Coordinates of C-alpha atoms in Angstrom, one line a residue:
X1 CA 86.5 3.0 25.3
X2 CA 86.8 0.0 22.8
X3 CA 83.9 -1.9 23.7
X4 CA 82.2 1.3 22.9
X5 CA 84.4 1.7 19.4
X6 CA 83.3 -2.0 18.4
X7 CA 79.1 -1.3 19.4
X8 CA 79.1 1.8 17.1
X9 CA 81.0 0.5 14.4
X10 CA 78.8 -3.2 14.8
X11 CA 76.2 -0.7 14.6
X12 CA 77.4 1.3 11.5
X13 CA 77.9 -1.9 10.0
X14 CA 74.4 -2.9 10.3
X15 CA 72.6 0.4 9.5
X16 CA 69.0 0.0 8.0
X17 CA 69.8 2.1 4.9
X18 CA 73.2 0.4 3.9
X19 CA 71.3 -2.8 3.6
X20 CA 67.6 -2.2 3.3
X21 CA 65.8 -0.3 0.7
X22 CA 64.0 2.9 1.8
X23 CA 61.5 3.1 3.5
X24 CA 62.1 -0.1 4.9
X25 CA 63.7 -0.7 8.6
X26 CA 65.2 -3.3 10.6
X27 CA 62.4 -3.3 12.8
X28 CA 59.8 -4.0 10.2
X29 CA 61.4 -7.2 9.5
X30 CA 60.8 -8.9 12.9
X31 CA 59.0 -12.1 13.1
X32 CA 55.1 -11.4 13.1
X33 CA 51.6 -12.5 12.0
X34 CA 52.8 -15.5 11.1
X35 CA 55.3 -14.5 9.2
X36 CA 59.5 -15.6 9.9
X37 CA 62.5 -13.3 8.9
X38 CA 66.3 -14.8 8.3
X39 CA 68.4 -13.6 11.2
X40 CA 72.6 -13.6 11.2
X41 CA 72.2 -15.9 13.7
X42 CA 71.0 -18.4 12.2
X43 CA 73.9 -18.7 10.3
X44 CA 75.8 -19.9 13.3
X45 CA 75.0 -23.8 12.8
X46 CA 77.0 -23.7 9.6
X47 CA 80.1 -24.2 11.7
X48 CA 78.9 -27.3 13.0
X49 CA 77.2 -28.1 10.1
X50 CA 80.2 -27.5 8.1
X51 CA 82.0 -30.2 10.7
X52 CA 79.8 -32.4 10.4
X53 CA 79.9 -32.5 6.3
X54 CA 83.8 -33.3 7.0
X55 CA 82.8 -36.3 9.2
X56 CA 80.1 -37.3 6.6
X57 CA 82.6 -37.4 4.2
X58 CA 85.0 -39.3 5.7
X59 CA 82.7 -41.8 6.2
X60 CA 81.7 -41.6 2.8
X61 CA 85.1 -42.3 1.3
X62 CA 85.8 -45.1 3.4
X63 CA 82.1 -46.9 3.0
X64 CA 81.4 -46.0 -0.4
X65 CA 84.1 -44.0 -2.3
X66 CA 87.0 -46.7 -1.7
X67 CA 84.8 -49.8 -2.7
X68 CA 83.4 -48.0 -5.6
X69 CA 86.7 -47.5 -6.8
X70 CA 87.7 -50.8 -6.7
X71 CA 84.8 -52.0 -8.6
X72 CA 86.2 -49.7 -11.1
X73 CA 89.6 -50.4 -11.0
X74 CA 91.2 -47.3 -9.6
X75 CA 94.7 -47.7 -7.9
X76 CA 97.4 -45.2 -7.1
X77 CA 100.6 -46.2 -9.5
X78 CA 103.4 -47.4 -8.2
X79 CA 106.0 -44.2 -8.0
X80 CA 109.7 -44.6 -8.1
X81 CA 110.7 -42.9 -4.4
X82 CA 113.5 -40.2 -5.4
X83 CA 116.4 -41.4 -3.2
X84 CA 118.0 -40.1 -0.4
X85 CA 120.2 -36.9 -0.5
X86 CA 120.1 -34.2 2.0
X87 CA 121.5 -31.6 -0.9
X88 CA 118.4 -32.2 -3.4
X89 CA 116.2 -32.5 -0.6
X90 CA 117.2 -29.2 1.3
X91 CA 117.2 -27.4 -2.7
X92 CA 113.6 -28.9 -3.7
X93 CA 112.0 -27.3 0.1
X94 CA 113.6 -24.2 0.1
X95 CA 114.4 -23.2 -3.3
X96 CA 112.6 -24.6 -6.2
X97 CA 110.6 -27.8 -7.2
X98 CA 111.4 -27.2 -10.9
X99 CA 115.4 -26.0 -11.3
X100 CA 116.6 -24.2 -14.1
X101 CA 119.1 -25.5 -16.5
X102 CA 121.6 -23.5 -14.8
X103 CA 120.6 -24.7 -11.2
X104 CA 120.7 -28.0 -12.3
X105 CA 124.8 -27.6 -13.8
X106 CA 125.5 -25.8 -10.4
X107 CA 123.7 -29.2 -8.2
X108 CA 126.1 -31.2 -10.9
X109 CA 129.1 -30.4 -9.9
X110 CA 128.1 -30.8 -6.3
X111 CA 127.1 -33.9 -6.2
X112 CA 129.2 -35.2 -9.6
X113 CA 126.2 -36.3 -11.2
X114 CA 124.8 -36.3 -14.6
X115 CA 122.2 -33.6 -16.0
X116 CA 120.0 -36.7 -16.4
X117 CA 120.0 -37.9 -12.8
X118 CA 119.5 -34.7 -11.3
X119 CA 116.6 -34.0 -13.4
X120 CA 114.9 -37.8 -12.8
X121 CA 115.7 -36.9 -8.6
X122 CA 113.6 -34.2 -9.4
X123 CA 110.6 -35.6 -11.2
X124 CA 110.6 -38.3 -8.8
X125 CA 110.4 -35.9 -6.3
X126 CA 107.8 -34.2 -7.4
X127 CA 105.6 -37.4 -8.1
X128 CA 106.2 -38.2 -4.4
X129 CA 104.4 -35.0 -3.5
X130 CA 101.3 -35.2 -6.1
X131 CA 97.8 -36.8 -4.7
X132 CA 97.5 -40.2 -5.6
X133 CA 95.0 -41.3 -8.0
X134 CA 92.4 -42.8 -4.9
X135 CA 92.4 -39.6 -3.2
X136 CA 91.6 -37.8 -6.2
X137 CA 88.5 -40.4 -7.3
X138 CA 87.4 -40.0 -3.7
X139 CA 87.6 -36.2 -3.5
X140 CA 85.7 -36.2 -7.0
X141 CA 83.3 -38.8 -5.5
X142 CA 82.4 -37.4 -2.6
X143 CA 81.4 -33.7 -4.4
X144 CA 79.9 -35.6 -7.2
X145 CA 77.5 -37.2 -4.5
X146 CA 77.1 -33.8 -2.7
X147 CA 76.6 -31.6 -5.9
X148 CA 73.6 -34.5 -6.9
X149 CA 71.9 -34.4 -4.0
X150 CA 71.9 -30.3 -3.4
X151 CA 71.1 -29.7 -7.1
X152 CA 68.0 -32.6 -6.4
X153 CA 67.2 -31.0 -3.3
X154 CA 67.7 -27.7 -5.2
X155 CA 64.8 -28.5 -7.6
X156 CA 62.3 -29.6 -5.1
X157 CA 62.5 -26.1 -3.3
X158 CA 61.8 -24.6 -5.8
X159 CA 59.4 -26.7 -8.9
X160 CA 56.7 -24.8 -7.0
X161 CA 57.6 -21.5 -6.5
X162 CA 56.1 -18.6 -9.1
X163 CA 59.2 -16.8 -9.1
X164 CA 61.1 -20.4 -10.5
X165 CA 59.3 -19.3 -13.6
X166 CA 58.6 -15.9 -13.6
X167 CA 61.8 -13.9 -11.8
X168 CA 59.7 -10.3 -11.5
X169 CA 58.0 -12.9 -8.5
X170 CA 61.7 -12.7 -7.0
X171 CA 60.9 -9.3 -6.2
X172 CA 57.5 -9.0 -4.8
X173 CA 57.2 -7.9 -1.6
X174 CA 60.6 -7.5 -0.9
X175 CA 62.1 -7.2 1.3
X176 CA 58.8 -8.4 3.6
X177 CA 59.2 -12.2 2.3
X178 CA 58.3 -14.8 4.8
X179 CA 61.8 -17.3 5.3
X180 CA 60.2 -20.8 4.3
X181 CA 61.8 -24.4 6.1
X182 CA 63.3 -25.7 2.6
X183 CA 64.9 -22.3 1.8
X184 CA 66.6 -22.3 5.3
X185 CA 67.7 -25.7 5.1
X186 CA 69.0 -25.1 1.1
X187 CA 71.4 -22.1 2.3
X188 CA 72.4 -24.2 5.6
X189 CA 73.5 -27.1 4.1
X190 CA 75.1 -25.3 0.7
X191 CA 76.9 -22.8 3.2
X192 CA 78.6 -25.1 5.2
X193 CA 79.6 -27.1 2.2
X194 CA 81.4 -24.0 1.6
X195 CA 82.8 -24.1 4.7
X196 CA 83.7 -27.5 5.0
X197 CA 85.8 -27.1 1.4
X198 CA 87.3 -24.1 3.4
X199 CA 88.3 -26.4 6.1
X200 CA 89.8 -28.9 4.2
X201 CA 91.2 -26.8 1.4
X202 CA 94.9 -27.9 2.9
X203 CA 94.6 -31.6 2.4
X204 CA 92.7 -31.3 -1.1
X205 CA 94.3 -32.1 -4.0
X206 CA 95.7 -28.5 -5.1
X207 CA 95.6 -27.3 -8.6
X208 CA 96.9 -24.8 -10.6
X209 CA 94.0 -22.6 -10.3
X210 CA 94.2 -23.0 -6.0
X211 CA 93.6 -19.0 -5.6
X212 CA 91.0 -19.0 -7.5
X213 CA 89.5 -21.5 -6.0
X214 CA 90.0 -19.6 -2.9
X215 CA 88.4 -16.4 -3.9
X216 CA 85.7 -18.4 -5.7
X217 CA 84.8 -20.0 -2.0
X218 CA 85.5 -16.3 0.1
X219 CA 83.0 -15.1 -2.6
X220 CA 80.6 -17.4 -2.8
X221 CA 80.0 -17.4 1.2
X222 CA 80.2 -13.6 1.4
X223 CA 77.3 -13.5 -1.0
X224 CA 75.0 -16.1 0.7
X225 CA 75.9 -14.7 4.2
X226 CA 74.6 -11.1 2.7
X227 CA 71.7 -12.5 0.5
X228 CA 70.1 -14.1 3.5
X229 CA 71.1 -11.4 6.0
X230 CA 69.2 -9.0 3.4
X231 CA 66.1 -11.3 2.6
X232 CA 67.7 -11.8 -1.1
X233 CA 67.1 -15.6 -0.2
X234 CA 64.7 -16.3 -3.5
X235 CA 67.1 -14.8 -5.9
X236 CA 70.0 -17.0 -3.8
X237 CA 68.5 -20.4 -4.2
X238 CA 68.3 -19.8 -8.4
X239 CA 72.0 -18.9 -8.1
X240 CA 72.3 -21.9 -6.3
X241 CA 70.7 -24.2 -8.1
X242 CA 72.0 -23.0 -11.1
X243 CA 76.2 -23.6 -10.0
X244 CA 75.4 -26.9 -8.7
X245 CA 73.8 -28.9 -11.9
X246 CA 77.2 -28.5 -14.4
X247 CA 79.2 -29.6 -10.9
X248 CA 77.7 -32.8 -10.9
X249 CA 78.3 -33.5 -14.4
X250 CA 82.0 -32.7 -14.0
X251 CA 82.9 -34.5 -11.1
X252 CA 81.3 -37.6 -13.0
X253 CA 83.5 -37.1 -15.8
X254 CA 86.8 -36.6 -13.6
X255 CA 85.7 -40.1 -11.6
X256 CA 85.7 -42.1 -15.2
X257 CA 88.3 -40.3 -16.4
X258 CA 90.4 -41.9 -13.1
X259 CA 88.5 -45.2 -13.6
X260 CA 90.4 -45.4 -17.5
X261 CA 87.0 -45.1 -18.6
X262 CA 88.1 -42.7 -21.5
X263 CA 85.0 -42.6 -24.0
X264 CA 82.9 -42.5 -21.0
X265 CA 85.0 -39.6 -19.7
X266 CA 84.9 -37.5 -22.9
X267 CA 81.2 -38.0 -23.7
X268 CA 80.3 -36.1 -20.3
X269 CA 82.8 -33.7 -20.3
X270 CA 81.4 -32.7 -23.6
X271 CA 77.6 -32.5 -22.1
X272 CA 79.4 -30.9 -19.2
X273 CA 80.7 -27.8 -21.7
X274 CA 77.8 -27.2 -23.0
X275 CA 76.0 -27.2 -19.8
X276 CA 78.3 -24.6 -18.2
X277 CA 78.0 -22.7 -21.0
X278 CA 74.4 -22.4 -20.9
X279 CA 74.1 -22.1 -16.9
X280 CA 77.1 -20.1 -16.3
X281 CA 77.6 -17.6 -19.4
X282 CA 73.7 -17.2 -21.0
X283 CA 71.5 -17.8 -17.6
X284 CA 73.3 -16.7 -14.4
X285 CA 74.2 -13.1 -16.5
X286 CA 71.6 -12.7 -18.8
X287 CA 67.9 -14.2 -16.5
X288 CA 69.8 -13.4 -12.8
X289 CA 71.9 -10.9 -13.1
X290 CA 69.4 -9.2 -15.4
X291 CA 67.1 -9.6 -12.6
X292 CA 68.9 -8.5 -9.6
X293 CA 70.0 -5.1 -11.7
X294 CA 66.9 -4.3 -13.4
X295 CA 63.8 -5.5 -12.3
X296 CA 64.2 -4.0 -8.1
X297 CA 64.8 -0.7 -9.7
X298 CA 60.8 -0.9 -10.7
X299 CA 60.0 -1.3 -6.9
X300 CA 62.6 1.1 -4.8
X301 CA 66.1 3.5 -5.6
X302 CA 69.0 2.1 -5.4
X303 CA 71.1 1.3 -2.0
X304 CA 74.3 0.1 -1.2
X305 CA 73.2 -3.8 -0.9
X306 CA 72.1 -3.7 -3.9
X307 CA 75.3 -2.4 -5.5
X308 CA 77.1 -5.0 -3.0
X309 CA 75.2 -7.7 -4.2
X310 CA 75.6 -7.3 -8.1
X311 CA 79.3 -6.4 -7.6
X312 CA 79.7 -9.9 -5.7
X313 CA 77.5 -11.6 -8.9
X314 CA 80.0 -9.6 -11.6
X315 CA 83.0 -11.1 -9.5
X316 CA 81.6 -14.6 -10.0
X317 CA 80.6 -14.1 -13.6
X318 CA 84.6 -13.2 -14.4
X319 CA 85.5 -16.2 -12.6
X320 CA 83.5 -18.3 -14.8
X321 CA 84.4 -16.7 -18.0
X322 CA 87.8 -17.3 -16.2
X323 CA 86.8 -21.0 -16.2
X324 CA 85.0 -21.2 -19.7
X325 CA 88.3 -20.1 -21.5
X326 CA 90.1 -23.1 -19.9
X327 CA 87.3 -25.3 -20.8
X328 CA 87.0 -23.8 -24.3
X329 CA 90.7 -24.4 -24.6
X330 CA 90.6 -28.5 -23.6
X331 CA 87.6 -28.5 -25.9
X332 CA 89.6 -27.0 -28.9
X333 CA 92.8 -29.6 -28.4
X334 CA 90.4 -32.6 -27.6
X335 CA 88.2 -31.7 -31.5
X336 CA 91.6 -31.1 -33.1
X337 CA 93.4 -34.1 -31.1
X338 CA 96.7 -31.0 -30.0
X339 CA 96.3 -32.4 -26.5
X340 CA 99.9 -31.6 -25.8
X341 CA 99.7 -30.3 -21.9
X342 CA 97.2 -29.7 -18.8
X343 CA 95.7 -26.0 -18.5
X344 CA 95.7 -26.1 -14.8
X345 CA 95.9 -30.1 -13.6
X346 CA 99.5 -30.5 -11.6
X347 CA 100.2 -34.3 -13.7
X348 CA 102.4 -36.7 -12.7
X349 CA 105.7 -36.6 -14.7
X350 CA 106.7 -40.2 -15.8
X351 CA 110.4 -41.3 -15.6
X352 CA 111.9 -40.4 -19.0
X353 CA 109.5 -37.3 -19.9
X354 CA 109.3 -37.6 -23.3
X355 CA 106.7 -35.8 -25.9
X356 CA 104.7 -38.9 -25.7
X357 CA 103.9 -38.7 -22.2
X358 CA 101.5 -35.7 -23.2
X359 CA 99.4 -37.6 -25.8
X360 CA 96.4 -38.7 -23.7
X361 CA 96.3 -35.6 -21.1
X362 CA 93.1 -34.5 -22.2
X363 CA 91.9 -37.6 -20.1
X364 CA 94.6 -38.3 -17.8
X365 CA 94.5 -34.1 -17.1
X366 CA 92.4 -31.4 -18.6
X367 CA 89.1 -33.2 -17.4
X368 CA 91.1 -34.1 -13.7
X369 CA 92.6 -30.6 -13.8
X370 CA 89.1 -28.9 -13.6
X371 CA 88.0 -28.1 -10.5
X372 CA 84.1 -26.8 -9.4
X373 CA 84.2 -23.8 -10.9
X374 CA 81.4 -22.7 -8.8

């Protein structure tokens, strides 16, 4: 009956020639002479793992992240609290945050006040609901440390490795490649990362890019759960380590940028363009894509993994050319000083709203609006 249903299609599911290339079968990949094969079930500890990270990092922003801020000088503003009305508040929760002109005339004359006060109840409100300025230095703290460490840790997997220098070594004897302690413990910790941002993605500060961010994180664990599942685990540490080094540099230049540290700020988000230029748009397509499309062709015909696992690289790549034009963008105003607005930061309004409160959002937004675009 069903149990039956769900054993064949588990076993569809995990059918040598879907993931392996021929003549190569699950059953030549057991652990022998020596040599150790990654298992799905290994990937069961990032759960834990992924809890644990969330524990870490509470600690983290309490011991570290909150002094470190203060040494800085980072505090939340002082917001004006909208006032009281059960009208405004039932309109901003179950109709809209930002009214129309027209909404606004229709709330008027409910409530006999001017255009002006309606729209201040609003902005208020909506101030009330955006993260503080601590939450977001902490938040950018804590993947700043975690982004510096894996991209560290990243680096000493790998100095040694031929195929860190020569990719065609990526390759070599594949799919027979022997699962080494500081590749395991890479993927682990990086996957339940993942996870953990998963987890938490509720309380994060949310941007305007959210979804992406969402299908950024789906896509990013889908394709380390298949490249270790398939023994693509040398090609998935480069990919990692490449993501990780313009993340650190980012999250640097959001935690000066809340600090008021402005030419501090703008100097690394500069080094921080370039950087995810060069990792994300010349060497993740050009040196890994190149060599996840071309060079296993040499060795055996094409299967589905393989398509699977390009497709999932072409999905990130649009995400970061998805990323690169918002970069490009803040790049452009902050060179030709037009920084009128935030591409995707959610800014506090202040009271009056005036043109002027736009001058300095390249700072106070475009660098805080960037999330990790992983």
């Amino acid at each position: 009956g069903k149990w039956t249903q769900i054993f064949y299609s588990v076993e569809w599911f995990w059918w040598d020639r879907l993931w392996l290339p021929r003549p190569v079968m699950w059953a030549d990949l057991q652990d022998s002479e020596g040599r150790v094969y990654a298992r799905a079930s290994h990937l069961y500890i990032t759960l834990p793992v992924a809890v644990l990270l969330l524990g870490l990092r509470a600690l983290y922003e309490r011991l570290i992240a909150v002094p470190v801020a203060e040494a800085l000088g980072v505090k939340d503003k002082i917001r004006m609290r909208a006032s009281h009305n059960p009208i405004l508040e039932k309109y901003y929760k179950t109709h809209s945050k930002n009214p129309t002109q027209a909404d606004i005339k229709g709330v008027c004359k409910k409530l006999g006040w001017s255009e002006r006060q309606v729209e201040r109840w609003f902005r208020r409100r909506r101030n009330q609901d955006r993260p503080g300025l601590l939450k977001k230095f902490k938040e950018a703290s804590w993947r700043f440390a975690f982004y510096l460490c894996s991209s560290f840790g990243g680096v000493l997997a790998l100095y040694d490795k031929p195929w860190f220098y020569d990719l065609r070594e990526v390759w070599a004897g594949f799919p027979k490649q022997s699962l080494l302690d500081s590749q395991y413990w890479y993927y682990i910790i990086e996957m339940s990362f993942y996870g953990s941002l998963l987890f938490s993605v509720a309380a994060d500060v949310k941007r305007k890019d959210f979804k992406e961010q969402l299908v950024h994180h789906w896509a990013t664990l889908t394709l380390l759960s298949f490249s270790w599942c398939a023994n693509y685990i040398r090609i998935g540490t480069l990919v990692m380590l490449v993501h990780d080094t313009s993340d650190v540099l980012l999250e640097s230049a959001k935690m000066f940028n809340y600090a008021g540290w402005e030419t501090t700020c703008n100097s690394i988000f500069v080094v921080f363009a370039l950087v995810f230029m060069v990792t994300r748009l010349i060497i993740f397509p050009f040196w890994l894509i190149h060599c996840t499309w071309v060079y296993p062709l040499d060795q055996f015909e094409p299967f589905f993994g393989y398509y699977f696992f390009n497709v999932m690289l072409v999905v990130l790549l649009l995400l970061h050319m998805f990323w690169a034009s918002l970069i490009l963008r803040m790049v452009k105003k902050f060179l030709f000083g037009k920084l009128k607005g935030d591409e995707r930061s959610d800014e506090e309004e202040d009271e009056e709203c005036s043109e002027e409160d736009y001058t300095h959002t390249y700072t106070n937004g475009s660098v805080n609006g960037l999330s990790n675009g992983h």
